[in-house]
Short mmCIF file of C-alpha atoms in Angstrom, two decimals:
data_model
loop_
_atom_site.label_atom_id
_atom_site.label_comp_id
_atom_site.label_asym_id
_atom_site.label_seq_id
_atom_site.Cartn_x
_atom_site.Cartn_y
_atom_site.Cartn_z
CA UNK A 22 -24.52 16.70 -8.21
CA UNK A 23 -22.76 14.26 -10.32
CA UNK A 24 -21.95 10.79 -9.01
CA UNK A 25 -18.22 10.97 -8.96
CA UNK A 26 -18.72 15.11 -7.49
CA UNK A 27 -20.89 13.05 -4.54
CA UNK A 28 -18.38 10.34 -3.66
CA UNK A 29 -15.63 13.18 -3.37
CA UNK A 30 -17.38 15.43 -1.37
CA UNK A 31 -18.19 12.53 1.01
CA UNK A 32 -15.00 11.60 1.28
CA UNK A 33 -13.52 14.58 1.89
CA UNK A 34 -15.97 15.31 4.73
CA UNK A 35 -15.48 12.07 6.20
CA UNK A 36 -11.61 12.82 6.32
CA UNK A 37 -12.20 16.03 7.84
CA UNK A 38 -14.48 15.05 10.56
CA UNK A 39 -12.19 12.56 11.80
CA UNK A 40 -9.27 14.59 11.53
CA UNK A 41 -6.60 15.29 8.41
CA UNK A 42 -6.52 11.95 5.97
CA UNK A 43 -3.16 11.76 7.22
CA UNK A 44 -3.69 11.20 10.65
CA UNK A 45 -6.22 8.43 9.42
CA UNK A 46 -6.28 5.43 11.65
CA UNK A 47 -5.14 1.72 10.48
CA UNK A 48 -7.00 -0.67 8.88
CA UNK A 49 -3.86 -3.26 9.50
CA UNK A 50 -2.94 -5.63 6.37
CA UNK A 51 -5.05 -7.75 6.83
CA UNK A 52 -8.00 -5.17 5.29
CA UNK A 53 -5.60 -5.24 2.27
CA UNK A 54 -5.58 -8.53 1.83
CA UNK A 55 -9.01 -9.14 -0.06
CA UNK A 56 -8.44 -6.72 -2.76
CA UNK A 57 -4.43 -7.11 -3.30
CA UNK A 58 -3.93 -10.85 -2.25
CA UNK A 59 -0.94 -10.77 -4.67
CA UNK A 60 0.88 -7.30 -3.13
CA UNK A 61 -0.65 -9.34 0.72
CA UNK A 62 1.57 -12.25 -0.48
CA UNK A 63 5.02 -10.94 -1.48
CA UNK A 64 4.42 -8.41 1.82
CA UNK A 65 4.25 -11.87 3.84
CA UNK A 66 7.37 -12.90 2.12
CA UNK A 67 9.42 -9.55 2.67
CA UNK A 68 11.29 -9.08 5.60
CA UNK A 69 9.41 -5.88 6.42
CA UNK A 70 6.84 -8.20 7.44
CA UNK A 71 9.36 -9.76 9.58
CA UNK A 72 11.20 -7.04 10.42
CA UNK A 73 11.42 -6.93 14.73
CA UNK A 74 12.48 -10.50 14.34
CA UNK A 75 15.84 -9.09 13.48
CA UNK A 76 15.97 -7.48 16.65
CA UNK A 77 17.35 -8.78 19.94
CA UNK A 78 14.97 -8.98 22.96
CA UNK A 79 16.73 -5.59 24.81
CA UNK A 80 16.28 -4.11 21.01
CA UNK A 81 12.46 -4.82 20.95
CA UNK A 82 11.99 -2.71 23.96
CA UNK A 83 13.90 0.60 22.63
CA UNK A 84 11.98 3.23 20.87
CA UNK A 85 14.97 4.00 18.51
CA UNK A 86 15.00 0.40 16.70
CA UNK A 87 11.52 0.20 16.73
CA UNK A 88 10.72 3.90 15.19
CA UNK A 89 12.41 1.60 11.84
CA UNK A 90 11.49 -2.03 12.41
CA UNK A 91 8.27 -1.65 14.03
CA UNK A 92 6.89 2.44 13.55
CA UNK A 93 2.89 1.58 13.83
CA UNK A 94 3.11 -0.71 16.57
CA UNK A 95 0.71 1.70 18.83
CA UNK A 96 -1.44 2.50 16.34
CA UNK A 97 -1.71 -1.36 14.84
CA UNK A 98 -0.38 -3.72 17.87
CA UNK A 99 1.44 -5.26 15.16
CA UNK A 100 5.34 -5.62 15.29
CA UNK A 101 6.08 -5.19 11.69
CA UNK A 102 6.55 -2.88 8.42
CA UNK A 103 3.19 -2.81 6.89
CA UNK A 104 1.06 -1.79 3.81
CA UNK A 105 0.05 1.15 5.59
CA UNK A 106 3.82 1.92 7.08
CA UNK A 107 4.42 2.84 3.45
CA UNK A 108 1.25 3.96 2.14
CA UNK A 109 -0.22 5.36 5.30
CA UNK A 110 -3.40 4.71 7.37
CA UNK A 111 -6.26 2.68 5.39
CA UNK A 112 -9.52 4.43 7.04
CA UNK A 113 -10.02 6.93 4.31
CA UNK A 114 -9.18 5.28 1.60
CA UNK A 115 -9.69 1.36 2.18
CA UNK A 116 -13.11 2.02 1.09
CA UNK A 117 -13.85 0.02 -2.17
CA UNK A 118 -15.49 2.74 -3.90
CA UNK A 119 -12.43 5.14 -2.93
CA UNK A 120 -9.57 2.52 -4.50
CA UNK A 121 -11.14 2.57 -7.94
CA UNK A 122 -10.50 6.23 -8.44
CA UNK A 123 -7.03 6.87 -7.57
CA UNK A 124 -7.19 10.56 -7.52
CA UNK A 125 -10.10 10.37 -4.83
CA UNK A 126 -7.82 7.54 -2.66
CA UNK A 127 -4.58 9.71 -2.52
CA UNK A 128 -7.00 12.47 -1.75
CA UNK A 129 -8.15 11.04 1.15
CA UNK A 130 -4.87 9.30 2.29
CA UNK A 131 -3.49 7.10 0.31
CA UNK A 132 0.51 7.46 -0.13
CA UNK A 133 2.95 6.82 -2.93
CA UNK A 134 5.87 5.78 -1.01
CA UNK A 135 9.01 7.76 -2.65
CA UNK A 136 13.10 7.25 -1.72
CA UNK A 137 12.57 10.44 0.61
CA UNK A 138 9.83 8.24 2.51
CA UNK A 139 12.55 4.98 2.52
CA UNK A 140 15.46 6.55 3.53
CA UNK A 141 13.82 7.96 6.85
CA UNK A 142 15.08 4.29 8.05
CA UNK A 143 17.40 2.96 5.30
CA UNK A 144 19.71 6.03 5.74
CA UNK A 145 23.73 6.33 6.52
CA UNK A 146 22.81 6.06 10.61
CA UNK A 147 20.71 2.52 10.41
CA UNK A 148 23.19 -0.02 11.75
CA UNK A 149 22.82 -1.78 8.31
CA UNK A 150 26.03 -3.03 6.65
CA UNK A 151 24.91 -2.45 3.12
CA UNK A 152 24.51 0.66 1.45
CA UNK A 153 20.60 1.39 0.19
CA UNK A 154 20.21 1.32 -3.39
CA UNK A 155 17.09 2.78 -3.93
CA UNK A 156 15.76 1.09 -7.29
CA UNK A 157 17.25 -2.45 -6.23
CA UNK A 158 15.12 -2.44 -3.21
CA UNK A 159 11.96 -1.64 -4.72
CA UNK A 160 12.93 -5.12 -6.86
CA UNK A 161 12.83 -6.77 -4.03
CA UNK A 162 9.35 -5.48 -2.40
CA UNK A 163 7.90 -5.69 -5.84
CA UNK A 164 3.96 -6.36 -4.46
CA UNK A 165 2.29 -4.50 -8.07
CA UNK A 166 3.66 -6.44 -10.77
CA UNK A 167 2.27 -9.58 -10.02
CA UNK A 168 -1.74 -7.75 -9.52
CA UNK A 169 -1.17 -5.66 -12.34
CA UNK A 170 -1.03 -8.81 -14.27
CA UNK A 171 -3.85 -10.64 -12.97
CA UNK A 172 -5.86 -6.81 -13.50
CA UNK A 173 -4.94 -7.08 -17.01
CA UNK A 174 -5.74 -10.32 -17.38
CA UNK A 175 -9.72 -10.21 -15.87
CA UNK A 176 -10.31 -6.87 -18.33
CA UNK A 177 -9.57 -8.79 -20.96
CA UNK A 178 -10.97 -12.06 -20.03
CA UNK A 179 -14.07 -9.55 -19.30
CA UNK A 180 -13.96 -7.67 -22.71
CA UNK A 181 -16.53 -8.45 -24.98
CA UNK A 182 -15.28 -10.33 -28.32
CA UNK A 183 -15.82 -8.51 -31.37
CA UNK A 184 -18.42 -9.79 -33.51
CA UNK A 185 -18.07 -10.76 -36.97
CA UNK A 186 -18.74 -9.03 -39.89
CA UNK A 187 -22.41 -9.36 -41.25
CA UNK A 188 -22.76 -10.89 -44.71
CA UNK A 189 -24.06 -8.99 -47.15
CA UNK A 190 -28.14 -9.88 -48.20
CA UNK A 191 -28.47 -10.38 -51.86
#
């Protein structure tokens, strides 16, 4: 059994012994963190990350505000919009190994949030004032540019430099 063939069979029985990769349980952001400081970063700067301090107290305690500003508080005691909010629970796929093969990761668990995902709380019935653009608010949680960068930049600081041409011997 090939290498690759190994590590997707494994994972696939580890998500179905615990239960459907979907159900996975949460890592919390902070497990994110060492891989993706960058996308850890502009997530501390976004107000998902702050987003039950918007609420008033009487808000904080009703299950309708919080299904939007707070949605994996039970499953991550934390009062916030986080990596896994969006991209779902880390168990399966947090796994080194699993993130660099990205087939294998959204096998196991790993979302791509879409505008259908968004708009289950940025829709016409969330108190918000402002209409929800769709492509202006992924500017403004951009957390891949900046990683994608610094990515780019290691393979090539890592790429070997080509040699130069051998002389001819007379």
């Amino acid at each position: 059994m090939s290498s690759r063939a190994f590590r997707v069979f494994s994972a696939l029985l580890l998500a179905v012994s615990g239960g459907l990769a979907g159900a996975a349980d949460f890592t919390g952001p902070d497990s994110c963190k060492g891989c993706h400081p960058e996308a850890y970063d502009a997530w501390m700067k976004s107000k998902h990350a702050r987003a039950t301090e918007t609420l008033a107290e009487g808000q904080k305690k009703d299950a309708r505000c919080l299904s939007c500003h707070a949605p994996d508080q039970a499953e991550q005691q934390l009062a916030a919009v986080t990596c896994e909010t969006c991209h779902g629970g880390g168990q399966y796929y947090s796994p080194s190994y699993v993130m660099k093969d990205p087939e294998l990761a959204r096998l196991v668990g790993l979302v791509d949030p879409s505008e259908k995902q968004c708009r289950t709380c940025h829709d016409a019935s969330s108190p918000s004032l402002r209409p929800f653009d769709f492509k202006e608010a992924l500017k403004a949680i951009d957390h891949w540019s900046a990683e994608r960068a610094r990515k780019q930049q290691t393979r090539a600081d890592a790429a070997p430099s080509t040699p130069a041409p051998a002389t001819a011997k007379k």
